[in-house]
Protein backbone atom coordinates (compact mmCIF):
# COMPACT_ATOMS: atom_id res chain seq x y z
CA UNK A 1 124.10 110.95 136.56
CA UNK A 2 127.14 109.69 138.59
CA UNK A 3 128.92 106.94 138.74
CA UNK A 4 127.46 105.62 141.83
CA UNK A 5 123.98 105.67 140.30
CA UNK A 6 125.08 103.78 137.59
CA UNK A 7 126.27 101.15 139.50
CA UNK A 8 123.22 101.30 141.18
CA UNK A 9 120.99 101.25 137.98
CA UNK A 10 123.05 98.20 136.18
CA UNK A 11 124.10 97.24 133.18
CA UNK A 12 121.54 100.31 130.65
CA UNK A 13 123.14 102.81 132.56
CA UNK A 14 126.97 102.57 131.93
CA UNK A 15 127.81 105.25 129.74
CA UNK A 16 128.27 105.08 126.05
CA UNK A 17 132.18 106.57 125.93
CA UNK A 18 132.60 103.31 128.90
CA UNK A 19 131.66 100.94 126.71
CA UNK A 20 133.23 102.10 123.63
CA UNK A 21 136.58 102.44 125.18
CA UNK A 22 136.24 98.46 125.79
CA UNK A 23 134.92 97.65 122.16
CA UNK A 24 137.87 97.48 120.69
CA UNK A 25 137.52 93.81 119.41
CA UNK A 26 133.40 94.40 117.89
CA UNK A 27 132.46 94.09 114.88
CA UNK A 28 132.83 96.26 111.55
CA UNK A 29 129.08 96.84 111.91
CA UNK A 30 129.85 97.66 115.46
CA UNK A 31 132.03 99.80 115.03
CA UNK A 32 130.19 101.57 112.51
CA UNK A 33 127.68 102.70 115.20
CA UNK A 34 129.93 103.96 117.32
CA UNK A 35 130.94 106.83 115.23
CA UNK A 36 127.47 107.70 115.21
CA UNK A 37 127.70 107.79 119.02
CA UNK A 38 131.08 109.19 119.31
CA UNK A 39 129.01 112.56 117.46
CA UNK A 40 127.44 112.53 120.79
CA UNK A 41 123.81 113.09 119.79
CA UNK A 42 121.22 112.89 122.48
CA UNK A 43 117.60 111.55 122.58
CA UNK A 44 115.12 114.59 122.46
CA UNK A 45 114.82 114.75 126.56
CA UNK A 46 116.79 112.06 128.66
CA UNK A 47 119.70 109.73 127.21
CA UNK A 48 119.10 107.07 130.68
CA UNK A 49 117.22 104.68 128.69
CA UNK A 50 118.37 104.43 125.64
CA UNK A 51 119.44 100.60 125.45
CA UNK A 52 122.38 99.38 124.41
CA UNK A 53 120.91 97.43 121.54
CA UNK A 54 119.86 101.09 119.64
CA UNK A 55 123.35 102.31 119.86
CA UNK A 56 124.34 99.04 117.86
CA UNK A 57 121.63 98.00 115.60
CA UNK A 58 121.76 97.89 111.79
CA UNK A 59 120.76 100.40 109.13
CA UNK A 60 117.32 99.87 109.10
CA UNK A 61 116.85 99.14 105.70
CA UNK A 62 119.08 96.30 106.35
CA UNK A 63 117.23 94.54 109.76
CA UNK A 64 115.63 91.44 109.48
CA UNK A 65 111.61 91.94 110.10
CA UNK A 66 112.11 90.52 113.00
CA UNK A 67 114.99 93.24 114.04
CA UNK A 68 112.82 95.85 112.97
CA UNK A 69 109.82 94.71 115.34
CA UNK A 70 112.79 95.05 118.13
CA UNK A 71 113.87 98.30 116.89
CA UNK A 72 110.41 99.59 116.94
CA UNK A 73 109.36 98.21 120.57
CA UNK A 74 112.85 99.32 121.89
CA UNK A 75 111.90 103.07 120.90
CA UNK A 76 108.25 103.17 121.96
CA UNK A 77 108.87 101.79 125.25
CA UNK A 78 111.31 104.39 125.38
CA UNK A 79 109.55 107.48 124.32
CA UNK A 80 106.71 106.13 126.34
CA UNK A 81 108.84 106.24 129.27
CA UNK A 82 110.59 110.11 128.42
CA UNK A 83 106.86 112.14 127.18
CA UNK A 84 104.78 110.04 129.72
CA UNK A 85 102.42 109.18 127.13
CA UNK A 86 101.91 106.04 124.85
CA UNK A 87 103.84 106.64 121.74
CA UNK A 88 103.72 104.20 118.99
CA UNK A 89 106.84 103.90 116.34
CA UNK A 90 105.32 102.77 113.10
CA UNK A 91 107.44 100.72 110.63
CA UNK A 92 105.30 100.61 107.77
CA UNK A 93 107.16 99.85 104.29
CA UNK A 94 106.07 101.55 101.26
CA UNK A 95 102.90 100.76 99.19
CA UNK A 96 102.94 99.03 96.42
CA UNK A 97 101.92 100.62 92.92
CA UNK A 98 102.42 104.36 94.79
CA UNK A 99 105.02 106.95 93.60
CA UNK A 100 103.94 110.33 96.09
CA UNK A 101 104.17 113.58 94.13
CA UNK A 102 103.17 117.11 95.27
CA UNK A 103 101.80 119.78 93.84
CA UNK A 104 101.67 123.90 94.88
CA UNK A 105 99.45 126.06 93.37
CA UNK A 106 101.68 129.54 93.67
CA UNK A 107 98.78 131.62 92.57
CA UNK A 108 96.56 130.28 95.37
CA UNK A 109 99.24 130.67 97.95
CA UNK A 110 98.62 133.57 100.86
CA UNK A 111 101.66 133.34 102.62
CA UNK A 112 99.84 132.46 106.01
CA UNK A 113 102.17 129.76 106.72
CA UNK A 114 100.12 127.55 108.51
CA UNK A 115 101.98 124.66 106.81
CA UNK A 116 105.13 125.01 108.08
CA UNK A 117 103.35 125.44 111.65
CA UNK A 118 101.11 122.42 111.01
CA UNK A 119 104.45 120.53 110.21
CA UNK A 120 106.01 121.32 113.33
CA UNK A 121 103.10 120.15 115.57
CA UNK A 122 102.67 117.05 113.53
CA UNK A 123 106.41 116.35 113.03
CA UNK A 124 107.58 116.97 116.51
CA UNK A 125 110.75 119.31 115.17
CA UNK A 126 112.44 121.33 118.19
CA UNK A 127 110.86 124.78 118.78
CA UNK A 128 111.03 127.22 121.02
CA UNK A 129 113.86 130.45 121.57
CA UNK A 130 117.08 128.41 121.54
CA UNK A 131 116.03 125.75 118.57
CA UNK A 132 113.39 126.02 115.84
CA UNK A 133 113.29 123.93 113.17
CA UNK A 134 110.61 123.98 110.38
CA UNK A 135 111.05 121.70 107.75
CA UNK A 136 108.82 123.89 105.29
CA UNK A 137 110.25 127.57 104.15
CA UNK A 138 107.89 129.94 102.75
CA UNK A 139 109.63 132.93 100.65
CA UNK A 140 108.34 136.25 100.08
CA UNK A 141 109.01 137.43 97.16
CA UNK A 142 107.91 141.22 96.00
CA UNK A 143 106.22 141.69 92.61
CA UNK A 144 107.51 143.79 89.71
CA UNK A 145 107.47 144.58 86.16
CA UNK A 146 110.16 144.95 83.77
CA UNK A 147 110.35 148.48 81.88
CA UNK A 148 112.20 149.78 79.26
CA UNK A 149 112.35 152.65 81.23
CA UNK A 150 114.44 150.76 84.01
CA UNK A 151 117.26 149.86 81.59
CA UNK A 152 120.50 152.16 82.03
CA UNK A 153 122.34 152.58 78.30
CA UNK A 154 121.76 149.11 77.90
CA UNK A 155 124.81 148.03 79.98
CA UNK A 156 127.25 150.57 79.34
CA UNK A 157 127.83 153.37 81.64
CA UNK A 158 128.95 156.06 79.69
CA UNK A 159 131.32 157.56 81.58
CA UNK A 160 133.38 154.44 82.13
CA UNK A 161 133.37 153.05 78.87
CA UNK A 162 133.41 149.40 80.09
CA UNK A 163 131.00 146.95 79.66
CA UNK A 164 129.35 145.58 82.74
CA UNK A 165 126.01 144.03 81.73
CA UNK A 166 122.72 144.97 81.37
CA UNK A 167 120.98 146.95 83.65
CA UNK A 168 124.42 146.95 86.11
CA UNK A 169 123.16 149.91 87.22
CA UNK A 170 119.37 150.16 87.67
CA UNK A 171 117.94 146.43 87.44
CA UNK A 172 114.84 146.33 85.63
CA UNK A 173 111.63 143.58 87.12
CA UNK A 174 111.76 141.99 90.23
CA UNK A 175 114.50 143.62 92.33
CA UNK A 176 114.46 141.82 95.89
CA UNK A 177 115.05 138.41 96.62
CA UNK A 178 113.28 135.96 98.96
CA UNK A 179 112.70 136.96 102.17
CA UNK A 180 112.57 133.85 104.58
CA UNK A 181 111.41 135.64 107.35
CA UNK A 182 108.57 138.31 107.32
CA UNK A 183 105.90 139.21 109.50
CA UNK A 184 103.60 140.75 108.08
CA UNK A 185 100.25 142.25 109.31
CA UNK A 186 98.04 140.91 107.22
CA UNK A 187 98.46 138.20 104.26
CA UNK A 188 98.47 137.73 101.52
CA UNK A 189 99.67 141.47 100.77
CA UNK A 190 98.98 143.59 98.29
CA UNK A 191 102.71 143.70 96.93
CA UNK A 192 103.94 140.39 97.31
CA UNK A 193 103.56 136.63 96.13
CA UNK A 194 104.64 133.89 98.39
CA UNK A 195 106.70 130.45 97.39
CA UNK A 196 106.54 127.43 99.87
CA UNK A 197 109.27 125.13 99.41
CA UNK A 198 110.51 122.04 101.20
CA UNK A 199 111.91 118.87 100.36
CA UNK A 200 111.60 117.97 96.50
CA UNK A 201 111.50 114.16 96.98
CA UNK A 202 113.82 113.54 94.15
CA UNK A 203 114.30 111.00 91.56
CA UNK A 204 117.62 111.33 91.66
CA UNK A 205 118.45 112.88 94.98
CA UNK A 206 122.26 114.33 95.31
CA UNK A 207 121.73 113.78 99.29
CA UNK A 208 121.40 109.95 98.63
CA UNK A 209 124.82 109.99 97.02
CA UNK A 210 127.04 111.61 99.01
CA UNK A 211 125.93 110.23 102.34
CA UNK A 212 129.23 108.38 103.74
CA UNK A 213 126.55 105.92 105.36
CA UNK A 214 124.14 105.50 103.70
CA UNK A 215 121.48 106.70 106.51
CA UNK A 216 119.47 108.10 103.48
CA UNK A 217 117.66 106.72 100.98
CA UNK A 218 114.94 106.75 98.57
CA UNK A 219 112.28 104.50 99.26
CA UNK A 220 109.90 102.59 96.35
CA UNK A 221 107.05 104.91 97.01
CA UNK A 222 109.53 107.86 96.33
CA UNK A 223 110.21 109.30 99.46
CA UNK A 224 113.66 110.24 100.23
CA UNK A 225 114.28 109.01 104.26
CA UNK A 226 116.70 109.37 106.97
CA UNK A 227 117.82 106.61 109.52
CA UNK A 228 118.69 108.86 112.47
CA UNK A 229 120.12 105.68 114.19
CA UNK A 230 122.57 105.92 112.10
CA UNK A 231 123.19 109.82 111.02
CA UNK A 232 126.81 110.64 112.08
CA UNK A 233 126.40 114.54 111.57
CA UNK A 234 128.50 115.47 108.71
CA UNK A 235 126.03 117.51 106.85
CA UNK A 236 127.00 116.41 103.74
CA UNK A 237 123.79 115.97 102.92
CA UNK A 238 122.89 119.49 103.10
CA UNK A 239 124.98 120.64 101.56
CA UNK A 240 124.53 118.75 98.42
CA UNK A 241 120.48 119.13 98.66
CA UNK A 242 120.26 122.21 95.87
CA UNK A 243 116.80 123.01 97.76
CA UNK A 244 117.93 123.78 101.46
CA UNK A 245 115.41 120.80 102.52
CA UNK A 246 117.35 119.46 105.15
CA UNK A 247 117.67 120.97 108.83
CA UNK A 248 120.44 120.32 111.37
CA UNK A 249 119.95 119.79 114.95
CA UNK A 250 122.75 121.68 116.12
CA UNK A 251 121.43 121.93 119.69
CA UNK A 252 119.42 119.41 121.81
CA UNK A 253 115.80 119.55 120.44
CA UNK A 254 113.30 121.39 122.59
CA UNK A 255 110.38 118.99 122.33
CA UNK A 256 108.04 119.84 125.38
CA UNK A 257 106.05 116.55 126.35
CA UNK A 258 102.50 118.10 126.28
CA UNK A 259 103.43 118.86 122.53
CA UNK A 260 104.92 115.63 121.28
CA UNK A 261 102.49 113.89 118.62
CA UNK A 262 102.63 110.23 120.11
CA UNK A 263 102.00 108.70 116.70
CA UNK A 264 105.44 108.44 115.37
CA UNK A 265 107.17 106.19 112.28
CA UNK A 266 110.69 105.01 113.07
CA UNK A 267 111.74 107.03 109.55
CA UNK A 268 109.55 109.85 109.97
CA UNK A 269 108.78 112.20 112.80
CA UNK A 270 109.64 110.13 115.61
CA UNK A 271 112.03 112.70 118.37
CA UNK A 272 115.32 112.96 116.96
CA UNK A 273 118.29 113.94 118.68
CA UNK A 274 121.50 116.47 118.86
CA UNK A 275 123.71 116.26 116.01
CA UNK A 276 121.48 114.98 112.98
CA UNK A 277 119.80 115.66 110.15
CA UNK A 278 116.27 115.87 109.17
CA UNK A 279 113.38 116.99 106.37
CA UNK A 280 110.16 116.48 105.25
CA UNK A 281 108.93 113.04 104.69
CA UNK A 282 105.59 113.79 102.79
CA UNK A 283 104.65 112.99 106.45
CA UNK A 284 105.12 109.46 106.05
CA UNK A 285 103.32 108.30 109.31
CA UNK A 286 99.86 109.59 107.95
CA UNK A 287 100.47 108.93 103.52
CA UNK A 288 101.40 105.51 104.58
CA UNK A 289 97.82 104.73 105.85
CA UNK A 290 96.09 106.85 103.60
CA UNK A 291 95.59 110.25 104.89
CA UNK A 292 96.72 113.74 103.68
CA UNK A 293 100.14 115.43 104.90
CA UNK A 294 99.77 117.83 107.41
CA UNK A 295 100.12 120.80 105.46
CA UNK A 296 97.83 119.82 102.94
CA UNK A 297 95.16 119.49 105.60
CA UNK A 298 95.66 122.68 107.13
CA UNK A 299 95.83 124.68 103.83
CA UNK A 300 93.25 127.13 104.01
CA UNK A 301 93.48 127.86 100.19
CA UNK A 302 93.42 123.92 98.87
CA UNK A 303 97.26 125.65 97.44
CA UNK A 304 98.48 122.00 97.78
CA UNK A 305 97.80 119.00 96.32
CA UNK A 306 99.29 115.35 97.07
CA UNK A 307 98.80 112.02 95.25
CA UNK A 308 99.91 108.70 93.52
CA UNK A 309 101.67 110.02 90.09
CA UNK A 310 100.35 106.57 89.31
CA UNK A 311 96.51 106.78 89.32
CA UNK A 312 95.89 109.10 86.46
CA UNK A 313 92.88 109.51 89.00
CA UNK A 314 94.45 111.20 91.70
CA UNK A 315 94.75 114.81 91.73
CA UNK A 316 98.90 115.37 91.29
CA UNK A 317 97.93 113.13 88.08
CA UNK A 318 94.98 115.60 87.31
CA UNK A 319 96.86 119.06 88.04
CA UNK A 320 100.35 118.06 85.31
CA UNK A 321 97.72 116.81 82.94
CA UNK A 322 95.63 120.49 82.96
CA UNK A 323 97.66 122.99 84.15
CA UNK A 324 100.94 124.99 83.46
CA UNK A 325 103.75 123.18 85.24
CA UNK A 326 107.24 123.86 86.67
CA UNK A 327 109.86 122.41 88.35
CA UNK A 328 112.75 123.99 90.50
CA UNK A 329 116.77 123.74 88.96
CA UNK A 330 115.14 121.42 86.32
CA UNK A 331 118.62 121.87 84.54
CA UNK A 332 120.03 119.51 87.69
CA UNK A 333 118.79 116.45 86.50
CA UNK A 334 117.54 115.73 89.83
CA UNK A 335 113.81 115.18 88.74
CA UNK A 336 111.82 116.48 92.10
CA UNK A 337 108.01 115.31 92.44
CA UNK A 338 106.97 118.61 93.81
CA UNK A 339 105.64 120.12 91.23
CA UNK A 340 104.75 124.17 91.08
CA UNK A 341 101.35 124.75 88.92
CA UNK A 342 99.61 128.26 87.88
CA UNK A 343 95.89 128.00 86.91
């Protein structure tokens, strides 16, 4: 847009660099928005009519209820206005007496992947050739055996006379790692198991404490959630997150309008924009009125299982009661509630 048109448009149309340059005497809370802006991220598809008021609201967990109700009209009139569709920006808080926990049955698992596609439709994450993003990995990992066949002098290549380890030579079991991306012709195959994994939702989650903002938190119900608002794009976050849950918009998302599921929450899968981060919110615009995630809808296996850890009724409850349990990097302390189970 040029300068003219801005003129011509008025005041929601001067740029955000203009206005910053005169800020000098705003606020501390001010100011802490503009480094979020000075990052330069982007709504998903136009940046005209994003109001002033967004680029210098609070941390959301911090807004009055009556600054939230702002926030939230602020960004559906928006996104109305950029998809051409009525979108709605939930704000609902977390429900008392609920603690979310997942559960993965690994054996039931077929490696289809229809999860992490299901998550991208419902989710609106970028896709397309330039930018996808799926919040939900699924590994393929090939199965083996050990043998004492496979072991090699026990560590000690005879030649060399130094001691490298066992089987340095000819590793025994499992010998490839996950693959992230396979395409296979048919699933599940006849040689291979598959592991989903996406954000643990933990206890204690090591992205929480190293954010320099504070844009992430855990919320009472247990999920962990962002604040894009007021992401500034320093990826600290992912790189503490032992899990590789979190996903960086390094590009502007490619969210085509026709595409864009209009029922949003302002800390789940509402459009995000260039230079943040996001992950998996246990889908937090359905759980929060009572329906399944996404991928637990689409699984065509019943592999995954969601529920209050605190209703021995519900079936998370049910599955660490009756079946054989694990957790991933137990040993970090970061106690996840997704949960892997074998029958």
């Amino acid at each position: 847009m040029s300068k003219e048109d801005n003129k011509e448009n008025g005041a929601q149309s001067v740029s955000r660099r203009d206005f910053l340059r005169k800020a000098g005497t705003y606020s501390a809370a001010s100011l802490s928005g503009a480094a979020m802006l000075l990052s330069n991220p982007k709504p998903a598809q136009a940046t005209t009519n994003v109001e002033w008021a967004e680029h210098f609201q609070k941390n959301y967990r911090l807004m009055t209820e009556e600054e939230k109700q702002e926030a939230l009209d602020r960004l559906e009139k928006r996104y109305s206005e950029e998809f051409g569709k009525e979108v709605t920006v939930d704000g609902s808080p977390a429900m008392d007496g609920v603690l979310f926990g997942y559960a993965l049955n690994i054996q039931k698992c077929i490696g289809c992947r229809r999860c992490a596609k299901a998550c991208v439709a419902e989710n609106n994450q970028s896709r397309g050739d330039e930018q996808q993003i799926e919040w939900i990995r699924v590994l393929r990992l090939e199965k083996g055996q050990f043998s004492a066949d496979d072991r090699d002098n026990a560590g000690y290549p005879g030649d060399y006379g130094i001691q490298v380890g066992g089987n340095a030579y000819k590793p025994a079991g499992v010998v490839l790692e996950g693959q992230h991306y396979y395409e296979a012709e048919q699933v599940p195959e006849k040689d291979a198991f598959y592991m989903p994994m996406q954000c643990m939702q933990c206890e204690k989650p090591p992205c929480v404490k190293v954010c320099p903002v504070q844009t992430t938190y855990r919320d009472p119900d247990g999920i962990v959630v962002i604040d894009y608002n007021w992401c500034i794009g320093c990826r600290m976050c992912i790189g503490a997150c032992p899990y590789w849950a979190r996903r960086f918009n390094w590009g502007e998302p490619s969210l085509p309008a026709e595409e864009m599921n209009p029922v949003t929450h302002y800390l789940g899968n509402r459009p995000r924009m260039k230079g943040v981060a996001e992950k998996c919110t246990f889908c937090v615009q359905r759980t929060r009125k009572g329906r399944w995630t996404a991928c637990v809808e689409v699984c065509p296996v019943g592999a995954r299982k969601l529920g209050n850890l605190l209703d021995p009724e519900s079936d998370v409850r049910k599955v660490l009661e009756t079946k054989k349990v694990f957790r991933l990097r137990a040993d970090l302390n970061t106690y996840p509630k997704f949960f892997y189970f074998m029958d």
